[in-house]
PDB file of C-alpha atoms in Angstrom:
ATOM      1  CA  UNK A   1     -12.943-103.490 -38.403  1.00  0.00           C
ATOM      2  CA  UNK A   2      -9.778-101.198 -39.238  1.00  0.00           C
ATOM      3  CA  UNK A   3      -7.812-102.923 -35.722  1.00  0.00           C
ATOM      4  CA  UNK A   4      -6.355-105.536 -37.864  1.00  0.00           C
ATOM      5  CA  UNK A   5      -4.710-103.007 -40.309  1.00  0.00           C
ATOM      6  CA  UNK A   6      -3.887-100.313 -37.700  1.00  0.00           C
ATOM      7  CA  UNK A   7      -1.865-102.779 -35.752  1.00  0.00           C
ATOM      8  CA  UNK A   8       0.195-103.645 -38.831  1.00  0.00           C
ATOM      9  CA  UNK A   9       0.623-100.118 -39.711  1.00  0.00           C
ATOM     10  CA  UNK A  10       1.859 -98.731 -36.437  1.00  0.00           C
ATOM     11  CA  UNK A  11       4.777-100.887 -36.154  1.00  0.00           C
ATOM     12  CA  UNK A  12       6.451 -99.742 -39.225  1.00  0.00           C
ATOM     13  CA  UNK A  13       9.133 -97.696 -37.978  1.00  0.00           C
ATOM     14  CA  UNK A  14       8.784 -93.836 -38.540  1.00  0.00           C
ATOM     15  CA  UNK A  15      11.980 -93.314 -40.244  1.00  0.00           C
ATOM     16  CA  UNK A  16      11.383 -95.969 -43.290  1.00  0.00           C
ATOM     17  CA  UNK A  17      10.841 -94.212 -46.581  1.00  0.00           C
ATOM     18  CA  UNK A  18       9.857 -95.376 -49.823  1.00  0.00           C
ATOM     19  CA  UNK A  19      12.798 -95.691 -52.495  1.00  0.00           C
ATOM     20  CA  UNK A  20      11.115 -97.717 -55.077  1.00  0.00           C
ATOM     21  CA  UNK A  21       7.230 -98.155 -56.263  1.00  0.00           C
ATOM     22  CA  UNK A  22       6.377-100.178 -59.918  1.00  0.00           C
ATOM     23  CA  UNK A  23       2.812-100.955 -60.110  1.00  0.00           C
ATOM     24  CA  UNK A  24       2.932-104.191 -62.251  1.00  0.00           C
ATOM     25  CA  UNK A  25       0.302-106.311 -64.431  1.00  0.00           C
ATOM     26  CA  UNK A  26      -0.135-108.468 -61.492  1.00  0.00           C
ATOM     27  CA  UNK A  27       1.729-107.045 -58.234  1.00  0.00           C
ATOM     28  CA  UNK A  28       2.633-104.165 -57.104  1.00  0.00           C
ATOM     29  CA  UNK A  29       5.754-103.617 -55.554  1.00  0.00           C
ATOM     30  CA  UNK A  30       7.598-101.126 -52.819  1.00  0.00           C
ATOM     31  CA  UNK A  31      11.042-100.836 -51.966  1.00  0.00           C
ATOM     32  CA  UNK A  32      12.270 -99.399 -48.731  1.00  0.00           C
ATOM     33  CA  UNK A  33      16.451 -99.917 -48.244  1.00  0.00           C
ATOM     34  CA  UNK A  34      16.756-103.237 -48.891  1.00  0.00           C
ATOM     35  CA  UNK A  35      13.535-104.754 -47.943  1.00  0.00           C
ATOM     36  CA  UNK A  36      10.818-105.085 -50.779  1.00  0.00           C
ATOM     37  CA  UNK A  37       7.019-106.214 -50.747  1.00  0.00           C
ATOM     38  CA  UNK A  38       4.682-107.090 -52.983  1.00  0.00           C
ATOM     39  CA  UNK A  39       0.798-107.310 -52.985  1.00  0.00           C
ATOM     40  CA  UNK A  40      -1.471-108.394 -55.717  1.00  0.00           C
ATOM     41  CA  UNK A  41      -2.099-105.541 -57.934  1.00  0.00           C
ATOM     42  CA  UNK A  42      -5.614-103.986 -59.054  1.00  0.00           C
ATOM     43  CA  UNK A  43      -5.053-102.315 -62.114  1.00  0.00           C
ATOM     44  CA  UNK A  44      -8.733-102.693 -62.949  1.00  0.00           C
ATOM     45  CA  UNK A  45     -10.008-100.928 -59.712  1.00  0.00           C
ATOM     46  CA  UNK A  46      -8.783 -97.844 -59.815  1.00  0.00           C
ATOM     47  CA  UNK A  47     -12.359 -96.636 -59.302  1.00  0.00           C
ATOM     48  CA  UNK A  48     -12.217 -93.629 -56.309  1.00  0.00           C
ATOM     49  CA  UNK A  49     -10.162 -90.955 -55.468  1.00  0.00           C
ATOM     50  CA  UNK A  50      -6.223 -91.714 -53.756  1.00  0.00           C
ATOM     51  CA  UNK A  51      -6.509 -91.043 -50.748  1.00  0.00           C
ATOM     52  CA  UNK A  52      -2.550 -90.018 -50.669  1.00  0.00           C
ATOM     53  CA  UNK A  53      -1.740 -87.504 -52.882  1.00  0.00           C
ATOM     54  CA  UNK A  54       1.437 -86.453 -52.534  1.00  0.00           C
ATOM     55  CA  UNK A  55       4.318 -88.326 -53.981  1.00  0.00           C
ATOM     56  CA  UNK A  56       4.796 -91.687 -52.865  1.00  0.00           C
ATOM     57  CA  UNK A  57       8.810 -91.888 -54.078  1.00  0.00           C
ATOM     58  CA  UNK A  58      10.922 -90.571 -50.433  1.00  0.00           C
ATOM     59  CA  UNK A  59       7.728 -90.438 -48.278  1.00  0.00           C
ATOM     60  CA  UNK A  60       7.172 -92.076 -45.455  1.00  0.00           C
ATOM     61  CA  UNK A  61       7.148 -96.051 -45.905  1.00  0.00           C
ATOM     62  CA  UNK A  62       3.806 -95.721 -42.787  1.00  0.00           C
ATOM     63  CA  UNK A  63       2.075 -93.338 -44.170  1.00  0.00           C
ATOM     64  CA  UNK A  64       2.190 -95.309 -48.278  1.00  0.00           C
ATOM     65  CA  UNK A  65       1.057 -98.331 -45.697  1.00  0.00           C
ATOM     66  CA  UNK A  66      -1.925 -96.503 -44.727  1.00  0.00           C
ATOM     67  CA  UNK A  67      -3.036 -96.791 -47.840  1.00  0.00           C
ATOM     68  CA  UNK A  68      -4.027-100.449 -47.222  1.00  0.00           C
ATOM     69  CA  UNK A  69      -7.076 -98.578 -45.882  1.00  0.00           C
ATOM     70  CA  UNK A  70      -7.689 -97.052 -49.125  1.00  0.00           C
ATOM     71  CA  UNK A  71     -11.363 -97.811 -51.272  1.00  0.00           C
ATOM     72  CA  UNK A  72      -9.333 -97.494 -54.370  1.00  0.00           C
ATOM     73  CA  UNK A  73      -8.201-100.853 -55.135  1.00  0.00           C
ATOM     74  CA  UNK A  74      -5.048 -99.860 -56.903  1.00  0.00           C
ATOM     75  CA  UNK A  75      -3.754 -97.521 -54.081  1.00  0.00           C
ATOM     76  CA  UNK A  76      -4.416-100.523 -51.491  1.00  0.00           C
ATOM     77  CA  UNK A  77      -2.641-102.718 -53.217  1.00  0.00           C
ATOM     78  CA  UNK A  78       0.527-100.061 -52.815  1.00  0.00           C
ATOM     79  CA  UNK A  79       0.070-100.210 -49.375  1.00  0.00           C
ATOM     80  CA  UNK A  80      -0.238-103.740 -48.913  1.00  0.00           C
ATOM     81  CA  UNK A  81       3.198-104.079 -50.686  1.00  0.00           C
ATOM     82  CA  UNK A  82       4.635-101.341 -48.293  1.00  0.00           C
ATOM     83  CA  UNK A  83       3.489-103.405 -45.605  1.00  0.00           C
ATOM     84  CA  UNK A  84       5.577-106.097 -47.034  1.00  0.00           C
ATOM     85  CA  UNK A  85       8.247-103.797 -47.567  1.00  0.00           C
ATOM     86  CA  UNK A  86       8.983-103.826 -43.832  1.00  0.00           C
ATOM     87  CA  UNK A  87       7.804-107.262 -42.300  1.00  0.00           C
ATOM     88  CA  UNK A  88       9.083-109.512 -45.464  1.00  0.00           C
ATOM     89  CA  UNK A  89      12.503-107.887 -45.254  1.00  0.00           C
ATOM     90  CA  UNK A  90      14.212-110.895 -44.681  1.00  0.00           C
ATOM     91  CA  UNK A  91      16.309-109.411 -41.196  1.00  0.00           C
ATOM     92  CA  UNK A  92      13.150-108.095 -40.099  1.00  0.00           C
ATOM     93  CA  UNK A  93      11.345-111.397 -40.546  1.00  0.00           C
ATOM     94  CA  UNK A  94      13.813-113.446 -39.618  1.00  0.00           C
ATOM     95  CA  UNK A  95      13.683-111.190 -35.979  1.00  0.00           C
ATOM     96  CA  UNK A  96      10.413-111.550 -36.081  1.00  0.00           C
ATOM     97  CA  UNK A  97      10.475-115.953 -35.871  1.00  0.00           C
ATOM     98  CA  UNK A  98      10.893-116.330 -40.038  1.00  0.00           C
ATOM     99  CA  UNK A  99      13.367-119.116 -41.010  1.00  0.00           C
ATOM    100  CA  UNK A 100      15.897-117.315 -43.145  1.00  0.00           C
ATOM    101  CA  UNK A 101      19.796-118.191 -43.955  1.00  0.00           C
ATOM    102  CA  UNK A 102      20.904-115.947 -46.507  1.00  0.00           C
ATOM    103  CA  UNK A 103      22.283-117.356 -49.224  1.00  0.00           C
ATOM    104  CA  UNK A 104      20.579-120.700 -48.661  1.00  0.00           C
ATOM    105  CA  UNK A 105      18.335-121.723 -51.132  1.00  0.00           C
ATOM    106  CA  UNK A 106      15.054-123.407 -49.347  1.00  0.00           C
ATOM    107  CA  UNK A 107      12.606-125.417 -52.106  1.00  0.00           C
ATOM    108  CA  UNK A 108       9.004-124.194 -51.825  1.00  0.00           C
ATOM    109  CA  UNK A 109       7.706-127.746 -50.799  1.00  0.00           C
ATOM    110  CA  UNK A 110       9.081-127.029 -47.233  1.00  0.00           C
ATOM    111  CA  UNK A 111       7.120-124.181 -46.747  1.00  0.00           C
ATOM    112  CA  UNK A 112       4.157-124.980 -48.987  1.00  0.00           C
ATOM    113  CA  UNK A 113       0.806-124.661 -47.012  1.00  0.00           C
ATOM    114  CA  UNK A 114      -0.832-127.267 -48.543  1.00  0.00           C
ATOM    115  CA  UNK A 115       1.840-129.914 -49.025  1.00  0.00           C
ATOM    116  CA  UNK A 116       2.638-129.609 -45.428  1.00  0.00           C
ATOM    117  CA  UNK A 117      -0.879-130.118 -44.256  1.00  0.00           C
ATOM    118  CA  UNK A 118      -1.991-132.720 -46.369  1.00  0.00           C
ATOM    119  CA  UNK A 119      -1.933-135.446 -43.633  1.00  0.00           C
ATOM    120  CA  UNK A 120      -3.383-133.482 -41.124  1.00  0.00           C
ATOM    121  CA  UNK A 121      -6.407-132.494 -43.509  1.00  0.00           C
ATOM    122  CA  UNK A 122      -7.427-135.849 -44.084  1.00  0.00           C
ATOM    123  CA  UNK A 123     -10.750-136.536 -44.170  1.00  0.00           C
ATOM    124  CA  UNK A 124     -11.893-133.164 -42.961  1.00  0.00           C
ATOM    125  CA  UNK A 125     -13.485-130.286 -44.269  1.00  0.00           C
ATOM    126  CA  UNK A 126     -11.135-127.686 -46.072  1.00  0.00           C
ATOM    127  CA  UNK A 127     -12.459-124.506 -47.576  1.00  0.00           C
ATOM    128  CA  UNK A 128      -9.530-122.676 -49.688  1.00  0.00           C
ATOM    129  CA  UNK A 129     -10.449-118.792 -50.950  1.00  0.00           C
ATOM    130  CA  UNK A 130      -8.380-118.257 -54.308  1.00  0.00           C
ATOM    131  CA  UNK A 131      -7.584-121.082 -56.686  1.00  0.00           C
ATOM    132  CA  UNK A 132      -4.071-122.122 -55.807  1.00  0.00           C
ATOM    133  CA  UNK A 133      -2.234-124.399 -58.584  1.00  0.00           C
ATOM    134  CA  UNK A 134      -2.610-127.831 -58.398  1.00  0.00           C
ATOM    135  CA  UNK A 135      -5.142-127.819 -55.303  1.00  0.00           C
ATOM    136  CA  UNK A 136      -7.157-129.786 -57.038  1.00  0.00           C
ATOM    137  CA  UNK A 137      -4.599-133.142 -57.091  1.00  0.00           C
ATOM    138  CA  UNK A 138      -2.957-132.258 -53.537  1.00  0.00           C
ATOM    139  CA  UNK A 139      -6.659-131.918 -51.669  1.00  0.00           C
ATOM    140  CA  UNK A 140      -9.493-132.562 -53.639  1.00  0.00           C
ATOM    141  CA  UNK A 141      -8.874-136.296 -53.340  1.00  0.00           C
ATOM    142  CA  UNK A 142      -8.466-136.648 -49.127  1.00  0.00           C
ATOM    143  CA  UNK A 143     -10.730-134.514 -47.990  1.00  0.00           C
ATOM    144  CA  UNK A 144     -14.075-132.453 -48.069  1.00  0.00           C
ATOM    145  CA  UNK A 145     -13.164-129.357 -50.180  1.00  0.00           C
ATOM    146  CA  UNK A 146     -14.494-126.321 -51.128  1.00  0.00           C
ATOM    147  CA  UNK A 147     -13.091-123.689 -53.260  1.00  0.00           C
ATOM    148  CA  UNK A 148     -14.591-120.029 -53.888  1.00  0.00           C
ATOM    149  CA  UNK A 149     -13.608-117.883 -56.136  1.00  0.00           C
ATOM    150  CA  UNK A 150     -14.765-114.405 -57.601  1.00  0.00           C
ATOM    151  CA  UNK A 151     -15.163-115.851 -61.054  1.00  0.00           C
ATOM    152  CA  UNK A 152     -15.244-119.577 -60.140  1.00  0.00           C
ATOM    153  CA  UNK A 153     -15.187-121.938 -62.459  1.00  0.00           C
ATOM    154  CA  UNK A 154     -17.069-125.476 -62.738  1.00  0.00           C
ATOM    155  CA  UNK A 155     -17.057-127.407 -59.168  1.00  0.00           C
ATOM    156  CA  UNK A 156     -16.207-124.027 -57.344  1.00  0.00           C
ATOM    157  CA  UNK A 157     -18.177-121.842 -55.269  1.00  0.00           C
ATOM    158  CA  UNK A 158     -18.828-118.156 -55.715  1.00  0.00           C
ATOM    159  CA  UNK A 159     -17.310-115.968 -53.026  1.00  0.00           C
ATOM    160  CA  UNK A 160     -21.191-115.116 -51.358  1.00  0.00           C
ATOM    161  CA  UNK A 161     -21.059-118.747 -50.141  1.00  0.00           C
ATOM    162  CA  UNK A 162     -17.872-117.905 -47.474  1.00  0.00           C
ATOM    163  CA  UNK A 163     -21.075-117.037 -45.008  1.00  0.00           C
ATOM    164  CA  UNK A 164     -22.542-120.398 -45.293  1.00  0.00           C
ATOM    165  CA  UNK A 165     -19.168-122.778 -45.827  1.00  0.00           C
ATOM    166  CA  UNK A 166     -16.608-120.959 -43.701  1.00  0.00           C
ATOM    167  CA  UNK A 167     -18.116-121.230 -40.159  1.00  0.00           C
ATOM    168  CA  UNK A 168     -18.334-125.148 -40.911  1.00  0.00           C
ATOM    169  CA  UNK A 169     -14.899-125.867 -41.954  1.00  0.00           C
ATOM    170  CA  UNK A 170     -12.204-127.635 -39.963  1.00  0.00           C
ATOM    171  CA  UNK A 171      -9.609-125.986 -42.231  1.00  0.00           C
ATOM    172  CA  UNK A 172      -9.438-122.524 -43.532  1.00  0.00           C
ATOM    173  CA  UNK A 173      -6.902-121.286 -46.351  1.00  0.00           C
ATOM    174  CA  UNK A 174      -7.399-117.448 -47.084  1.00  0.00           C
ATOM    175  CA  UNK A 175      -5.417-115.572 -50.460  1.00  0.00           C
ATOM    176  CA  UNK A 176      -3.426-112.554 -48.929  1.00  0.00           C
ATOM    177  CA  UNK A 177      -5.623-111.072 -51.737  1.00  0.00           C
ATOM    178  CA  UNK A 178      -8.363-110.504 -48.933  1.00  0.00           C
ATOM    179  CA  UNK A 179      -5.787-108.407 -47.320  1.00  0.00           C
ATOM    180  CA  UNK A 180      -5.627-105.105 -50.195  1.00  0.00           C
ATOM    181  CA  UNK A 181      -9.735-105.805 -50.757  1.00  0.00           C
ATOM    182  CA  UNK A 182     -10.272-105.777 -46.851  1.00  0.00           C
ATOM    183  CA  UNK A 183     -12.785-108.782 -47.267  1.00  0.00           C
ATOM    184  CA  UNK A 184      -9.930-110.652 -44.353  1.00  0.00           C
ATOM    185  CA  UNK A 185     -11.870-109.700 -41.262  1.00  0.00           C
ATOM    186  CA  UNK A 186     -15.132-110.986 -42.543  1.00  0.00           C
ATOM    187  CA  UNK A 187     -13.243-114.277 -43.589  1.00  0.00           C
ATOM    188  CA  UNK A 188     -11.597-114.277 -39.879  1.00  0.00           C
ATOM    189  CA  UNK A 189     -15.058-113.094 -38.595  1.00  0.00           C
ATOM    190  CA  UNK A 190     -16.478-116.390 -40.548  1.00  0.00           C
ATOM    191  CA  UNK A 191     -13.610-118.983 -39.814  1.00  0.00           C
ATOM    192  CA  UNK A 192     -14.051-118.212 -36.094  1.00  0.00           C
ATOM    193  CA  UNK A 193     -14.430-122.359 -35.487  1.00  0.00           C
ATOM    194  CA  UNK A 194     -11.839-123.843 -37.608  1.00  0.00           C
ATOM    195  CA  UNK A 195      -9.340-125.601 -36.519  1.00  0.00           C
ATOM    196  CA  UNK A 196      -6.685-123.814 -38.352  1.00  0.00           C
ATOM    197  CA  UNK A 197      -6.709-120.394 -40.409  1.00  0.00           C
ATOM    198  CA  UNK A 198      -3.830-119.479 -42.975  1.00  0.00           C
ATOM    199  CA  UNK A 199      -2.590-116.911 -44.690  1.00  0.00           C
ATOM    200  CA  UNK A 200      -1.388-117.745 -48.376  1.00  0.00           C
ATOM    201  CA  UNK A 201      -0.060-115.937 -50.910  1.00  0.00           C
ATOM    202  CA  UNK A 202       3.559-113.754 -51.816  1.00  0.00           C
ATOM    203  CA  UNK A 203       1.307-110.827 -50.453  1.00  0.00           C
ATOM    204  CA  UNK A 204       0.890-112.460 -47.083  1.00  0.00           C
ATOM    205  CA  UNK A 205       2.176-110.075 -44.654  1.00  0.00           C
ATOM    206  CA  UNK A 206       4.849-111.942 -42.095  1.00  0.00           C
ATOM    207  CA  UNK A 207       4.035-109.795 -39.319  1.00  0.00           C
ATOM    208  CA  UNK A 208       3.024-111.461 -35.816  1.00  0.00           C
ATOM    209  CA  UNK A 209       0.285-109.549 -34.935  1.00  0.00           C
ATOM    210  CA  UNK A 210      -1.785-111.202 -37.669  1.00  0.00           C
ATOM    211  CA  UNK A 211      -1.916-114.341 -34.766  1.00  0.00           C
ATOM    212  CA  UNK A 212      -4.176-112.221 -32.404  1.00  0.00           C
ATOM    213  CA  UNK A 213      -6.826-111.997 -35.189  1.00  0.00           C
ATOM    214  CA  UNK A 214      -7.833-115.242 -35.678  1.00  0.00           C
ATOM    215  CA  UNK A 215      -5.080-116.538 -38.228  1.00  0.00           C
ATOM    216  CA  UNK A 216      -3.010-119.424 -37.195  1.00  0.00           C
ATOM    217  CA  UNK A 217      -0.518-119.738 -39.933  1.00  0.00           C
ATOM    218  CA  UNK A 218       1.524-117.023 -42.264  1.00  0.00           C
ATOM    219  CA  UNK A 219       2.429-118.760 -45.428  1.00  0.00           C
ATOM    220  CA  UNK A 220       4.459-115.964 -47.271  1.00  0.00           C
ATOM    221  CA  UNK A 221       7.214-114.626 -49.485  1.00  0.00           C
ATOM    222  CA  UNK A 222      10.586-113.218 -48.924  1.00  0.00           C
ATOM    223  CA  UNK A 223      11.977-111.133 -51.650  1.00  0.00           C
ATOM    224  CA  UNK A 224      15.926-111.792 -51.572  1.00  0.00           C
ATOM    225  CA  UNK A 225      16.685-110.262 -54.373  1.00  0.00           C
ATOM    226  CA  UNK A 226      15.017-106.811 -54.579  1.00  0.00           C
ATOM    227  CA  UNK A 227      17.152-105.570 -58.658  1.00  0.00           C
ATOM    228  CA  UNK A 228      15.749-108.855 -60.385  1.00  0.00           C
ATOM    229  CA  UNK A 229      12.190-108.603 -58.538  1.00  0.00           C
ATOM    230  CA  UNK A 230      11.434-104.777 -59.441  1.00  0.00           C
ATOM    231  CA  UNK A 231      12.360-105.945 -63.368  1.00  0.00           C
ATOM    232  CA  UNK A 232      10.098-108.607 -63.415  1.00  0.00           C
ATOM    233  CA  UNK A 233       7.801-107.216 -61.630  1.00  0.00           C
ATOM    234  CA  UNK A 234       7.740-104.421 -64.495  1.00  0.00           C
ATOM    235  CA  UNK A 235       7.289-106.912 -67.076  1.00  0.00           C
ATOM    236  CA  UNK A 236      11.265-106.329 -68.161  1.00  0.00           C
ATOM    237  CA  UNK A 237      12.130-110.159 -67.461  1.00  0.00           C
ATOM    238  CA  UNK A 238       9.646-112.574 -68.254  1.00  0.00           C
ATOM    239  CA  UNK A 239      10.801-115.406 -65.468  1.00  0.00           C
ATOM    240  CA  UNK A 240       8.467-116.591 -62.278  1.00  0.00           C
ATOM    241  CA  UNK A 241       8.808-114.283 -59.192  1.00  0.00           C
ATOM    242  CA  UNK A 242       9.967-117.281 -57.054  1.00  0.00           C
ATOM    243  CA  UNK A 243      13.501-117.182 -58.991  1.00  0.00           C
ATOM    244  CA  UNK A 244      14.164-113.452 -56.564  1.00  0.00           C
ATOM    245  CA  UNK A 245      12.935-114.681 -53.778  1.00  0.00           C
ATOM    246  CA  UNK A 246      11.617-117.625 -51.305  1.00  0.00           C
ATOM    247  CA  UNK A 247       8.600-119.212 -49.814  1.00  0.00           C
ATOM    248  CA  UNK A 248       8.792-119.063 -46.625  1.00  0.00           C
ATOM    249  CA  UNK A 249       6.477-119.155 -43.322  1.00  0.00           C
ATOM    250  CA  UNK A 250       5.292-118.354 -40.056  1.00  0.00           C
ATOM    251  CA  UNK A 251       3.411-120.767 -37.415  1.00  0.00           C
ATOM    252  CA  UNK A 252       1.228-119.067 -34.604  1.00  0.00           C
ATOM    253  CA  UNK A 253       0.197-121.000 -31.738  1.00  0.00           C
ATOM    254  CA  UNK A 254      -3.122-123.294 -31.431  1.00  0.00           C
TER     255      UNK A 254
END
């Protein structure tokens, strides 16, 4: 079950370290040079023991990233965003197949999962896990879609009902969320038969290796500006993450 992760891990090079860590309301964040990640934080989950425990500020940016393996929720969520910290660096990403220009600014449409696919969803069945803004006027109406959720809310399905929609879906949209809670392999497990499996979410890791485990599609975020994206991610600025950084995405094959 741990392949997926350990293959992520063990391509961060050895002599990264960490230079910045906020945990915010909603992400948390790691710096390393000037590459920065996010992944969604768990503030409320902070319910076992770290498994790292010595200081996270000038350690080793792959051994914080091991702590994607971690049971407490919190300290996953640190290593998710160190993750991040090396594959949505925008030079690493952009080596890695990632459309980036710097200085260009890209609107979110172009790289927006859902906008892109609408055509090609048509009529077919779509399960989406996480409740993505206006999902409900982009999909609901052209095709047969599901939507689970951990609280859901009317006309959505609870998350227990992945092992009974997912292996009958033609489309499969997964939050990066998945990735800190390690629920993704089941999902991948699950979505086996779709036609298509993606990524979503600024957490979304933009690293290549993803495509040998089932996922088809890496619909991310590049932070561009790491100064403006550690203040709001503390809460200092109250502005959307988008404005210090860009959606942006990677296509596997199939």
């Amino acid at each position: 079950m741990w392949e997926l992760y350990d293959a992520m891990i063990e391509a961060i090079p050895e002599d990264m370290v960490v230079d910045e860590v906020i945990c915010g309301t909603y992400f948390s964040y790691v710096r390393s040079g000037e590459g920065a990640g996010i992944a969604r934080s768990a503030l409320d989950f902070d319910t076992r023991m770290p498994i790292y425990t010595k200081k996270l500020m000038g350690a080793p940016l792959k051994e914080v990233a091991a702590c994607i393996k971690s049971w407490n929720l919190l300290e996953a969520s640190i290593g998710g965003a160190a993750i991040n910290a090396y594959y949505n660096n925008p030079w690493v990403a952009k080596k890695n197949g990632v459309e980036y220009v710097e200085g260009k600014h890209v609107e979110d449409r172009m790289h927006d999962p859902f906008i892109m696919a609408q055509n090609e969803v048509r009529g077919k069945k779509v399960t989406i896990i996480g409740h993505f803004p206006y999902i409900d006027k982009l999909l609901e109406p052209i095709c047969d879609l599901s939507i689970l959720e951990w609280q859901p809310e009317e006309g959505e399905f609870p998350m227990t009902a992945c092992e009974y929609l997912l292996p009958e879906s033609d489309y499969v949209y997964i939050s990066a969320t998945s990735v800190v809670d390690k629920t993704l392999p089941r999902y991948l497990e699950l979505s086996k038969n779709a036609k298509r499996v993606t990524l979503v979410g600024p957490g979304t890791p933009l690293d290549p290796s993803l495509f040998s485990y089932g996922i088809h599609d890496l619909s991310g975020f590049l932070i561009t500006d790491t100064q403006h994206a550690s203040l709001i991610i503390a809460g200092a600025e109250r502005v959307k993450l988008s404005c210090a950084g860009q959606k942006t995405s990677l296509k596997g094959g199939g």
